[in-house]
Coordinates of C-alpha atoms in Angstrom, one line a residue:
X1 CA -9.4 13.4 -6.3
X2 CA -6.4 15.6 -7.7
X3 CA -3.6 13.3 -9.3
X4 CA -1.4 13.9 -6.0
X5 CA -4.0 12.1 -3.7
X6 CA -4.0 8.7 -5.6
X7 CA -1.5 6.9 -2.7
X8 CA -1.1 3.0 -1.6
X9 CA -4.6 1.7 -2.7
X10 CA -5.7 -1.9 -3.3
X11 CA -1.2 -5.0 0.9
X12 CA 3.2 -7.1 3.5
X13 CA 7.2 -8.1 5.2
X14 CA 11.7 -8.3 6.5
X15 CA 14.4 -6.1 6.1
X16 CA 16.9 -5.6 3.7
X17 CA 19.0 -6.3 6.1
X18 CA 17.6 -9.9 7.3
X19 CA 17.7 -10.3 3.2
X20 CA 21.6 -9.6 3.6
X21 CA 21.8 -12.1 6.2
X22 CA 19.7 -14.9 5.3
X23 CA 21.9 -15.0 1.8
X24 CA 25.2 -14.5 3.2
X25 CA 27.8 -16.9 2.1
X26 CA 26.0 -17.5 -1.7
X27 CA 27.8 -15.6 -3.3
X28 CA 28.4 -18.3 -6.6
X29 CA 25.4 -18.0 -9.0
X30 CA 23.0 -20.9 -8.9
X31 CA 22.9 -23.7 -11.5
X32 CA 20.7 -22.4 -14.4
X33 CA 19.6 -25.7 -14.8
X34 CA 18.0 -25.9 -11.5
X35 CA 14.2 -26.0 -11.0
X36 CA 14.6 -23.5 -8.4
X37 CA 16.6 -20.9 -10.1
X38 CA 13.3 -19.1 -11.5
X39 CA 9.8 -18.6 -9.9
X40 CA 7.1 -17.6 -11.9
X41 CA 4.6 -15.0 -9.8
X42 CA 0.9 -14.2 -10.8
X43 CA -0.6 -10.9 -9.8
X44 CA -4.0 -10.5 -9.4
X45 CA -4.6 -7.2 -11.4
X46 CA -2.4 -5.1 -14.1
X47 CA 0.4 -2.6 -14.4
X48 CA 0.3 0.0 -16.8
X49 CA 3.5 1.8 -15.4
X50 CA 6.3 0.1 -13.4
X51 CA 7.6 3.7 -11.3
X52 CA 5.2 3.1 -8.1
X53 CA 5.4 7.5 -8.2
X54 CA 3.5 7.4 -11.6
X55 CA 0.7 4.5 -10.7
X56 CA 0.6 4.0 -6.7
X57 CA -1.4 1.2 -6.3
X58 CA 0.3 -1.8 -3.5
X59 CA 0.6 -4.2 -6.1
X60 CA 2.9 -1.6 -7.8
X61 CA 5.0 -1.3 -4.3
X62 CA 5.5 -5.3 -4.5
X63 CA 6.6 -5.6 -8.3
X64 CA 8.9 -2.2 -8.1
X65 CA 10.5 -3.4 -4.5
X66 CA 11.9 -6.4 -6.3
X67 CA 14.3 -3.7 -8.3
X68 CA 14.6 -0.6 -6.6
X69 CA 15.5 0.0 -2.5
X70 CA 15.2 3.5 -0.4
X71 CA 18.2 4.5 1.8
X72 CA 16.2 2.8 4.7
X73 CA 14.1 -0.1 5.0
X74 CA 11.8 -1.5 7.7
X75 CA 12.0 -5.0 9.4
X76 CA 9.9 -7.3 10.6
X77 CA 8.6 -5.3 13.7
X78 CA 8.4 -2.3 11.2
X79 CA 11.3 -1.1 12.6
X80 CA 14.0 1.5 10.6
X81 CA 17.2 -0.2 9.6
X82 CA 20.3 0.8 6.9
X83 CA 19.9 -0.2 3.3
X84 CA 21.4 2.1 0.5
X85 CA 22.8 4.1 3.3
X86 CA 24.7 2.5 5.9
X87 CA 23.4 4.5 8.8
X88 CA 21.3 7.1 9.5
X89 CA 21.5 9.7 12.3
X90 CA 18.2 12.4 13.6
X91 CA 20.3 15.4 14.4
X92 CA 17.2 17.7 15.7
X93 CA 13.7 18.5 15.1
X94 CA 14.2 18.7 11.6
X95 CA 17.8 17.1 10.6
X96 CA 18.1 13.7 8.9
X97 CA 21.8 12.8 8.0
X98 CA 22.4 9.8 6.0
X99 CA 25.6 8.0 4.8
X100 CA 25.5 5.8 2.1
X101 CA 27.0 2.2 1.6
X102 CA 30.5 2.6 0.0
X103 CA 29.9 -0.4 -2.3
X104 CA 26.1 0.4 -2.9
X105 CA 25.8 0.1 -7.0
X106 CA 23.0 0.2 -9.8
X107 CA 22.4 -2.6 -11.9
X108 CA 24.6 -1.3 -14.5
X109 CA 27.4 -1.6 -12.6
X110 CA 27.4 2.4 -11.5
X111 CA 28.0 3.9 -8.0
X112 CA 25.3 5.5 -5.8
X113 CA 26.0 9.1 -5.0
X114 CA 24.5 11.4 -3.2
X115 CA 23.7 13.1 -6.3
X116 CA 21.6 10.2 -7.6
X117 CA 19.2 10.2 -4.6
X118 CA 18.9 13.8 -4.3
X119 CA 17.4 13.6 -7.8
X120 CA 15.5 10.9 -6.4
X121 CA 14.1 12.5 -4.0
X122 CA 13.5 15.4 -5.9
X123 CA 11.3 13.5 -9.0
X124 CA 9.5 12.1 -5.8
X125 CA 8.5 15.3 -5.0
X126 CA 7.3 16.8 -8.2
X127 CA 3.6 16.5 -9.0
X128 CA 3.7 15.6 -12.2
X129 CA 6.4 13.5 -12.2
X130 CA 5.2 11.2 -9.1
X131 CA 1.5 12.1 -8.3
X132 CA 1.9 9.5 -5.6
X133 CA 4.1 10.1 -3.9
X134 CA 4.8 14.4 -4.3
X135 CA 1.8 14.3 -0.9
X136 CA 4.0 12.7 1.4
X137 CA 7.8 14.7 0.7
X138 CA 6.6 18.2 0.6
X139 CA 7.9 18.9 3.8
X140 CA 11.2 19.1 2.6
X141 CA 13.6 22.4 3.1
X142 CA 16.6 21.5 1.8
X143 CA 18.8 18.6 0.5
X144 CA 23.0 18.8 0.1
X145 CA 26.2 16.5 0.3
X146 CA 27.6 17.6 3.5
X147 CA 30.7 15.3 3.1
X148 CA 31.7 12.4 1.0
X149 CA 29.0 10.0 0.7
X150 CA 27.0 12.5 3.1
X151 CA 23.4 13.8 2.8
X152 CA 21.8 16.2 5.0
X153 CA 18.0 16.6 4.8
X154 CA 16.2 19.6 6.4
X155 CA 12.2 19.9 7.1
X156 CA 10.5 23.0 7.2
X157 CA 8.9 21.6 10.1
X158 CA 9.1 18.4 12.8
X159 CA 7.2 15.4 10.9
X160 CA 7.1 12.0 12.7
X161 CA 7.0 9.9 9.9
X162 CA 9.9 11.0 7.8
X163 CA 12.5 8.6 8.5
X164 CA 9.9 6.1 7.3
X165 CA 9.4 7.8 4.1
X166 CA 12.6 7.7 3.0
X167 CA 12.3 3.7 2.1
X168 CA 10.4 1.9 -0.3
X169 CA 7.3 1.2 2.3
X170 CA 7.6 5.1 2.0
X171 CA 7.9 7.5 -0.8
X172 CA 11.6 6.6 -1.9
X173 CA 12.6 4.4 -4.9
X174 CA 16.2 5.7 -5.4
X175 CA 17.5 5.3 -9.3
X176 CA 19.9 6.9 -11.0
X177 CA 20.3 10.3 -12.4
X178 CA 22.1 9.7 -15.4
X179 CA 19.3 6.7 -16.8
X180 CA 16.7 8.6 -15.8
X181 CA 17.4 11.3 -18.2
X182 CA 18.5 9.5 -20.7
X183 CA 15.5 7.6 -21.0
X184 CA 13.2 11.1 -20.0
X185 CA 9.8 10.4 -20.2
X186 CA 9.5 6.7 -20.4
X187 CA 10.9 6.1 -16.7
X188 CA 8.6 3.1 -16.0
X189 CA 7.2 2.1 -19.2
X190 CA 8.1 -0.8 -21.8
X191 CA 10.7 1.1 -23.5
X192 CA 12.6 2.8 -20.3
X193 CA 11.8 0.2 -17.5
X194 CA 13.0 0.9 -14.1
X195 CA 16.9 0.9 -13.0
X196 CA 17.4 0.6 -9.3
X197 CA 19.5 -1.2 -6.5
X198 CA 18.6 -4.6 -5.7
X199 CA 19.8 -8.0 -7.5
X200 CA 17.4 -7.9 -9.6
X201 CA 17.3 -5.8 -12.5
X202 CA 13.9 -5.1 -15.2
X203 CA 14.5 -7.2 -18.6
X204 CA 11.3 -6.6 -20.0
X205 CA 7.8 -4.9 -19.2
X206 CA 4.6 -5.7 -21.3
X207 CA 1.7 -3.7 -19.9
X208 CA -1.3 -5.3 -18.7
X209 CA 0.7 -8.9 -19.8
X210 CA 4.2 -9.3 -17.4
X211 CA 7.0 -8.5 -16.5
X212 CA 10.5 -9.8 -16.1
X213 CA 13.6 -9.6 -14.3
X214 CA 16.9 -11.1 -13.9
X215 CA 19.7 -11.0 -11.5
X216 CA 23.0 -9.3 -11.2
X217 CA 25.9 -9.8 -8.9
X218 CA 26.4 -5.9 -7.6
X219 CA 24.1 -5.8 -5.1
X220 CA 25.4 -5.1 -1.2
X221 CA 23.4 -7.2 0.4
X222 CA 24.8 -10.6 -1.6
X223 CA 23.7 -13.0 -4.3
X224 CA 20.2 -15.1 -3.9
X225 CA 19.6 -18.1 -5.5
X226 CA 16.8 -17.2 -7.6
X227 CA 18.3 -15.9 -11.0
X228 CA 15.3 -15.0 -13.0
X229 CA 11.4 -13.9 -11.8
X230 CA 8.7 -13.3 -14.2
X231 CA 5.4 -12.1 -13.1
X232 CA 2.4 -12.5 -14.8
X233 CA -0.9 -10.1 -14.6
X234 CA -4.0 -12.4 -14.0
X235 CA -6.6 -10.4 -12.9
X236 CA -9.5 -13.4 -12.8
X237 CA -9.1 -14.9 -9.9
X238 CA -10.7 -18.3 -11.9
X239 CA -7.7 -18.2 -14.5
X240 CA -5.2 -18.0 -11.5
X241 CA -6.5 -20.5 -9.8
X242 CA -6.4 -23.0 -12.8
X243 CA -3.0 -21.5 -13.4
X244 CA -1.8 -23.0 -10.5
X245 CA -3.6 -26.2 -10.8
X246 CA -2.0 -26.7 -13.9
X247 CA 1.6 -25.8 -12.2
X248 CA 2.0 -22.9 -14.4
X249 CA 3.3 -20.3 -11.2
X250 CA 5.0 -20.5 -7.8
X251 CA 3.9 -17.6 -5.9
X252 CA 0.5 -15.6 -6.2
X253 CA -1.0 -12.9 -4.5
X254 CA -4.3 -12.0 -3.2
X255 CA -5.8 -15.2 -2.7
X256 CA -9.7 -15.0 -2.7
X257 CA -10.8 -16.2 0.5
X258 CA -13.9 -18.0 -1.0
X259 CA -11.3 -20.2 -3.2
X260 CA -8.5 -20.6 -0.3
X261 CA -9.4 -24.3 -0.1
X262 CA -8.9 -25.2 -3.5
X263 CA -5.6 -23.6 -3.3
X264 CA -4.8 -25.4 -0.3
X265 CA -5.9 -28.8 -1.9
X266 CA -2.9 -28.4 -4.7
X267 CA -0.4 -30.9 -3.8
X268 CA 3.0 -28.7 -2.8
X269 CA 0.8 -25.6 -2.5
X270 CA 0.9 -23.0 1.0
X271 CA -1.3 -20.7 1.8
X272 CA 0.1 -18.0 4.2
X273 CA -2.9 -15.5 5.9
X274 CA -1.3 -12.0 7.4
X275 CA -3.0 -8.9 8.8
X276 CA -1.8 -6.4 6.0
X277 CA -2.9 -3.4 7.7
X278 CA -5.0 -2.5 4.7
X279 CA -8.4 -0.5 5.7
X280 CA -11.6 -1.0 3.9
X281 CA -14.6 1.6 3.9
X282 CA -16.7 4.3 2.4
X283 CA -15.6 7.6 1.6
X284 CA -18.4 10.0 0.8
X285 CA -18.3 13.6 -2.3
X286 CA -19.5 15.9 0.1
X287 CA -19.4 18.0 -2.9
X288 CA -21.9 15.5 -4.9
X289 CA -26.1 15.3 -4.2
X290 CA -27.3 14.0 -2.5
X291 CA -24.2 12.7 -0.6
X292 CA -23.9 16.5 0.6
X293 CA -26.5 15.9 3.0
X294 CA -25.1 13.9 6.5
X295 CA -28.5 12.3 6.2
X296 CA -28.0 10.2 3.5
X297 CA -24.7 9.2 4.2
X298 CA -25.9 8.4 7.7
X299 CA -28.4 6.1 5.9
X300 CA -25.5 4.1 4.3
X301 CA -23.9 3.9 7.4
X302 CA -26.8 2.3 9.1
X303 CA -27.6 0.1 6.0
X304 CA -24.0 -1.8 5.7
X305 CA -23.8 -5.4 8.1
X306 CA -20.2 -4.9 9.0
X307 CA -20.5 -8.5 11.1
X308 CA -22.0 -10.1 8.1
X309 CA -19.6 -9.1 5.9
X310 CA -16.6 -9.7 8.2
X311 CA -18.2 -13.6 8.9
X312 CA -19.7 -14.5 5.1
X313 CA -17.8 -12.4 3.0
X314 CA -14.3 -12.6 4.5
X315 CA -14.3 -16.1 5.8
X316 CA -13.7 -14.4 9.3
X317 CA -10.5 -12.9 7.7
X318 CA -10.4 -10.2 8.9
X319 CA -12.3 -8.0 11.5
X320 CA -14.6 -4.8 12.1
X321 CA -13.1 -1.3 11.8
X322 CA -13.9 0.5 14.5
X323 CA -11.5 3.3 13.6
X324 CA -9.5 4.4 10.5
X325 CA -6.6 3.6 12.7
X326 CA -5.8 -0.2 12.1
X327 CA -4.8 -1.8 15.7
X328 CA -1.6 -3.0 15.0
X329 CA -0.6 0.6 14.0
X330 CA -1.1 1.9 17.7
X331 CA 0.8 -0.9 19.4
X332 CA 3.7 1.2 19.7
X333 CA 1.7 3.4 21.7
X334 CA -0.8 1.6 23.9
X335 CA 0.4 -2.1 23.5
X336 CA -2.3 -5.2 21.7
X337 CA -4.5 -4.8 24.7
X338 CA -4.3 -1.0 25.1
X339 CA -5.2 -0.6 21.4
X340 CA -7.9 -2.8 21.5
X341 CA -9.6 -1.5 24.3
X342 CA -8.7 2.4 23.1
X343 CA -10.7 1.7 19.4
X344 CA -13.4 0.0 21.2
X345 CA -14.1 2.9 22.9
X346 CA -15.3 4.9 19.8
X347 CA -18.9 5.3 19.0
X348 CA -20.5 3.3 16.0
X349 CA -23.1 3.3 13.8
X350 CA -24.7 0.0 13.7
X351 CA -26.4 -2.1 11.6
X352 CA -29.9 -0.7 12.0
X353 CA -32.3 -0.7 8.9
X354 CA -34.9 1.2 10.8
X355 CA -32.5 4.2 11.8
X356 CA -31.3 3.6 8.1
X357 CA -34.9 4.4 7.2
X358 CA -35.5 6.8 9.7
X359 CA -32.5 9.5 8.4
X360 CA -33.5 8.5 5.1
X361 CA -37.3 9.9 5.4
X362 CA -34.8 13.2 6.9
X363 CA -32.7 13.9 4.3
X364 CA -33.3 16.0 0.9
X365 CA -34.1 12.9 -0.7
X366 CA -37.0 10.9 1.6
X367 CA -38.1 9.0 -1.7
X368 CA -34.9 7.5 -2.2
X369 CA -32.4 7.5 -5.3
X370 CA -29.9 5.9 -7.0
X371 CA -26.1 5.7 -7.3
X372 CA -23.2 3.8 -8.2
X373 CA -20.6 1.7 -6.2
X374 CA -17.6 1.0 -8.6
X375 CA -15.1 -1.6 -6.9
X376 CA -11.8 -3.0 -8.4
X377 CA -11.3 -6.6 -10.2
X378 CA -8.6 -7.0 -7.9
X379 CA -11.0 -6.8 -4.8
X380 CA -13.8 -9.2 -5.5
X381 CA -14.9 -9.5 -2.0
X382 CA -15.3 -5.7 -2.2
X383 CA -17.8 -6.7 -4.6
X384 CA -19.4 -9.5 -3.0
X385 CA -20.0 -7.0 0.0
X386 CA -21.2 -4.2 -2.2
X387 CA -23.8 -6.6 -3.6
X388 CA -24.7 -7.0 0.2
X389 CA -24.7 -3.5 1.1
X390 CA -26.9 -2.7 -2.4
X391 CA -29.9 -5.9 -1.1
X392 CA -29.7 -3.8 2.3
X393 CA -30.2 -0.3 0.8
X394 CA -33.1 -1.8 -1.4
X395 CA -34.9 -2.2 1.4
X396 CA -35.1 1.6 1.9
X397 CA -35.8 2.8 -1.1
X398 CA -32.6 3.6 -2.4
X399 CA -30.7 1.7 -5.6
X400 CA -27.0 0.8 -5.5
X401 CA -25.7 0.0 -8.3
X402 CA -22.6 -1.9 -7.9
X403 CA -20.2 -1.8 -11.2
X404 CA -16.8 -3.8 -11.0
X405 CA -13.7 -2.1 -12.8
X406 CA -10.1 -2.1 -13.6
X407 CA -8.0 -1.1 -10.9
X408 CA -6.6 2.3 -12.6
X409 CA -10.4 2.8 -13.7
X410 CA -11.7 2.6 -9.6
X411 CA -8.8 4.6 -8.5
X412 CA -9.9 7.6 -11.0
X413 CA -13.5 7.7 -9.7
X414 CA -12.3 8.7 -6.2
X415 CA -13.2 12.0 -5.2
X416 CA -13.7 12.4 -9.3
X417 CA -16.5 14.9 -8.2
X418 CA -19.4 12.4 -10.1
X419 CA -19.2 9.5 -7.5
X420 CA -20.7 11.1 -4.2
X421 CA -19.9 7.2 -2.3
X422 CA -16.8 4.8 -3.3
X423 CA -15.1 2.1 -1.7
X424 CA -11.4 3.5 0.2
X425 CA -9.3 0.4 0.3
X426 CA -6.1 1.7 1.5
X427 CA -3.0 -0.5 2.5
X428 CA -0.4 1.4 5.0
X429 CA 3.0 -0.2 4.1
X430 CA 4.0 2.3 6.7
X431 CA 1.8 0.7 9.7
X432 CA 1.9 4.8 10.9
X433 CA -1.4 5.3 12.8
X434 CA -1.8 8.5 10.9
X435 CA -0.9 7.6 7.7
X436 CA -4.5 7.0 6.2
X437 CA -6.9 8.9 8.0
X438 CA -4.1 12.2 7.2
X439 CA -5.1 11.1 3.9
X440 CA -9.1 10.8 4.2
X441 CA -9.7 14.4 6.2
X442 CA -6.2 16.2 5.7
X443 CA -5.8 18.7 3.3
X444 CA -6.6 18.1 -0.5
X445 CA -8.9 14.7 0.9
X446 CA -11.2 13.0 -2.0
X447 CA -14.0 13.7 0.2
X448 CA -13.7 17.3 0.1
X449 CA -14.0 17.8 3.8
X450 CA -13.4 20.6 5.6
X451 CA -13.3 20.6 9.6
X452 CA -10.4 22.7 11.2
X453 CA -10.3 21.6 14.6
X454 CA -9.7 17.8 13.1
X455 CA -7.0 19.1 10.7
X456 CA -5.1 20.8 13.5
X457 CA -5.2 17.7 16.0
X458 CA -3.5 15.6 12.5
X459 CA -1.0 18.3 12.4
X460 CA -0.2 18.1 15.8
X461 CA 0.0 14.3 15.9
X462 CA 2.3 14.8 12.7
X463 CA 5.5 16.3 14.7
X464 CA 4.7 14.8 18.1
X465 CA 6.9 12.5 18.9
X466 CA 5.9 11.0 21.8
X467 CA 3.8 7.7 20.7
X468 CA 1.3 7.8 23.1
X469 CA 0.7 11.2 22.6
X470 CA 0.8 11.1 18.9
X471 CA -2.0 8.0 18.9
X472 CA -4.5 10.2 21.4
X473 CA -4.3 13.0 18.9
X474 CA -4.9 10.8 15.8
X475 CA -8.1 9.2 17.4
X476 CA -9.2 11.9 18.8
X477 CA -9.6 13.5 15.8
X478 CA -10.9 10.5 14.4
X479 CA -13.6 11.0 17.0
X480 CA -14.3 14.5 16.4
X481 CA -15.0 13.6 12.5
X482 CA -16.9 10.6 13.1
X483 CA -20.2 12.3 13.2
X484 CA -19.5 14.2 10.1
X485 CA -19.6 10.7 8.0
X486 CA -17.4 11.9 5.6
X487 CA -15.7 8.3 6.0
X488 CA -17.3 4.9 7.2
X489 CA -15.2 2.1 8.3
X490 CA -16.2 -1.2 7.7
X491 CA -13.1 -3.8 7.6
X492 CA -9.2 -4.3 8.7
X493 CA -8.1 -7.1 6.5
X494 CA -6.1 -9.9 6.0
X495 CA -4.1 -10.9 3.2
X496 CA -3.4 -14.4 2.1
X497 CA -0.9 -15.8 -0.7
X498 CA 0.0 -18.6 -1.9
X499 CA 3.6 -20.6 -2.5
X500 CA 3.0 -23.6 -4.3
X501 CA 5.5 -26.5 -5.8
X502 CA 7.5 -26.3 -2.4
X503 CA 8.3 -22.6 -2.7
X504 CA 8.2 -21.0 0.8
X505 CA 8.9 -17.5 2.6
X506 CA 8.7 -17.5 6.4
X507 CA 7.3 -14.2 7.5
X508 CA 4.5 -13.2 9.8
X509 CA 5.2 -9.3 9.1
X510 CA 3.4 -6.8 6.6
X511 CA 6.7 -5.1 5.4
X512 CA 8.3 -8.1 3.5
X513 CA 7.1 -7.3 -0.2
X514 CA 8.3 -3.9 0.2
X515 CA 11.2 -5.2 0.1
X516 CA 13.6 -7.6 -2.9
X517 CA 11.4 -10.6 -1.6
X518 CA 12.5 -13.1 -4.2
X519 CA 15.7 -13.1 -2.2
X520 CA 13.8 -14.9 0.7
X521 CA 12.3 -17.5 -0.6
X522 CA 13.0 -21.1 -0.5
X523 CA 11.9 -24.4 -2.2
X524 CA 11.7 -28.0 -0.6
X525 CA 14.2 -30.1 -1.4

């Protein structure tokens, strides 16, 4: 996988607008004596770099979104509303013309120009700069300030999902041009931190340990309560949990289902469960023996209980994958039902250890052979179904071995060209329905896979605009590809975090932590 492929891996959501709203009228700082004017958040993996373009994994979206904004933002029904720019206007095909907020500041106290998010946009786009994000805003003809507080973007060609890129649950973290270079090449790090847009501003980063941030008074949108959040990087998920017990944090993410008792047993403590529109399956090295042969991957296929997994492993949180395609993602087009009945109607490859052993005793390797399955600490139940999906393949004569990893270790073994299987657990903070398969068989894919007529029907999708006929295209081509194995589904997911000592955020939406959360939370009284 080429640095410019690592995206959203390893999942949530209101507007910046309902943020506005829900904290009108506190506009006097809270009492820094109060027990509710600081949370403390635990994370359940690491951060080596704060700028989400440098290291792209979600839990990077969460921790950046609580200091930087995009001109846009999405609400609760995933919707496009104003945030750094007050409205937003689709000329044509290919015009976007934004005007930004008068009184939109930095955290230093500078305005936003139209200079400042040009630049933005324009470290977004560079692949060395922002390997995470330089995929998505390629597209991009031309950028200029077409009148005071004015900017006028043109694409070289329609794309459906680039009003959505241009916010945080896209590709768009605006900062400003004159910090950034001034602190050149440590954008991100301990030493240059992050400046951005909301009310709360980066005090201090320690990788792999926390991070902290307090608030300021500029922001449009009004002053929350909260005046300091630190966040702490736990990656056990048996040191959070007595973290919590002990009354050390107010807010953690990632709850493993297998414990989500025990953190519903602490006294003050909420657990909230929420589709998160993340996908879970394997992506195949067509380029790596003996995964080059459809045989063996069709083996794998065969070998993995999807229902098992889905009932044991996830607690029932979560459901089968039929498609890449999550349903909630094609509501727009066909409606709960009408997605539901649309992704049943895909073929499957079903649990069957006999058909598992029967393309087995086809392929190049009938004897069997072994490989590894690296998952991420952040994902145990990725490796409790690994460990499932290893018994299962035992039974054919082939040997999994299933490795857990750091989260920036995992993401480097996709498509690395050694690793002919991995896991693909992808979150779409965009909810687009051709957000992550564009990713597993568009151009530059970690699988390496090269099918024309499936590539054309994603391009197509990309500047349709119609959303009926956008989600036909995308599962068609999902269709077409399915044979070819070069992906295999296996979960949608849920997510589920925890408030504890009172502390609660009312949401049922996956968009909210793309977003300054801290501002929406509130405590018991």
């Amino acid at each position: 996988m080429t640095t410019s492929q690592r995206r959203r891996f390893a999942a949530l959501g209101a507007s910046v607008v309902a943020l506005s709203l829900a904290i009108a009228g506190c506009s006097s700082p809270a009492d820094p004596a109060a027990d509710d004017s600081s949370i403390t958040v635990a994370l359940p993996g690491s951060l080596a770099n704060l700028y989400v373009g440098q290291e792209n994994g979600i839990l990077n979206y969460y921790i950046a979104s609580i200091a930087q904004e995009g001109l846009v933002t999405l609400d609760a029904e995933g919707q496009i509303q104003p945030a750094l720019a007050e409205s937003w206007e689709q000329v044509d095909d290919v015009t976007y013309v934004y005007t930004l907020r008068e009184d939109a500041q930095f955290q230093d106290g500078t305005p936003v120009t139209v200079d400042d998010v040009i630049f933005s946009i324009e470290k977004a786009q560079d692949p060395e700069v922002s390997p995470g994000f330089s995929f998505y805003l390629g597209g991009i003809a031309s950028m200029e300030e077409t009148a005071e507080r004015e900017l006028t973007i043109t694409l070289s060609a329609p794309d459906a999902t680039f009003a959505t890129l241009m916010s945080t649950t896209g590709a768009l973290y605006v900062t400003s041009r004159a910090y950034w270079e001034a602190n050149e090449g440590t954008i991100g790090t301990s030493e240059g931190l992050l400046l951005g847009t909301t009310p709360y501003q980066v005090t201090e980063f320690v990788p792999d340990s926390h991070v902290a941030f307090e608030r300021v008074d500029s922001w449009w949108g009004g002053v929350p309560e909260i005046e300091t959040v630190r966040v702490d990087f736990i990656p056990d998920e048996n040191t959070r949990l007595l973290a919590a017990q002990s009354g050390q944090i107010d807010v953690a993410f990632n709850v493993p289902f297998q414990q989500a008792e025990q953190w519903e047993a602490i006294d003050g403590s909420e657990v909230q469960y929420l589709n998160d529109l993340s996908y879970v399956g394997l992506v195949f090295d067509l380029t790596v023996a003996p995964f080059d042969d459809v045989k063996v991957r069709e083996a794998f296929a065969h070998a993995v209980d999807r229902e098992a997994i889905v009932s044991s492993v996830l607690d029932g949180r979560g459901e089968v994958a039929l498609a890449i395609s999550t349903p909630e993602s094609l509501f727009a087009a066909y409606g709960p039902e009408g997605a539901a009945e649309a992704l049943a109607a895909g073929d499957q490859f079903a649990f069957d250890l006999e058909a598992a052993a029967a393309a087995l005793a086809e392929s190049s390797v009938p004897d069997g052979f072994t490989a590894e399955l690296t998952y991420p600490a952040t994902g145990p139940e990725l490796g409790r179904a690994a460990l499932a999906l290893s018994a299962n393949l035992a039974e054919i004569g082939i040997t999994l071995d299933v490795r857990e990893v750091t989260i920036e270790e995992w993401l480097a073994t996709i498509g690395d060209g050694e690793h002919g299987v991995g896991y693909m657990w992808y979150f779409s903070t965009t909810g687009d329905p051709g957000e992550v398969i564009t990713y597993l068989y568009g151009p530059e894919n970690p699988s390496q896979y090269e099918n024309e007529q499936v590539r054309q029907l994603l391009a197509d999708a990309a500047a349709e605009s119609d959303p009926v006929v956008r989600a036909d295209l995308i599962l068609e081509a999902d269709e077409l590809a399915r044979p070819d194995l070069a992906s295999a589904p296996l979960w949608w997911g849920q997510s589920a975090t925890a408030y504890l000592d009172g502390w609660s955020l009312e949401t049922t939406t996956p968009f909210v932590f793309t977003n300054p959360w801290p501002a929406l939370l509130e405590k018991a009284e």
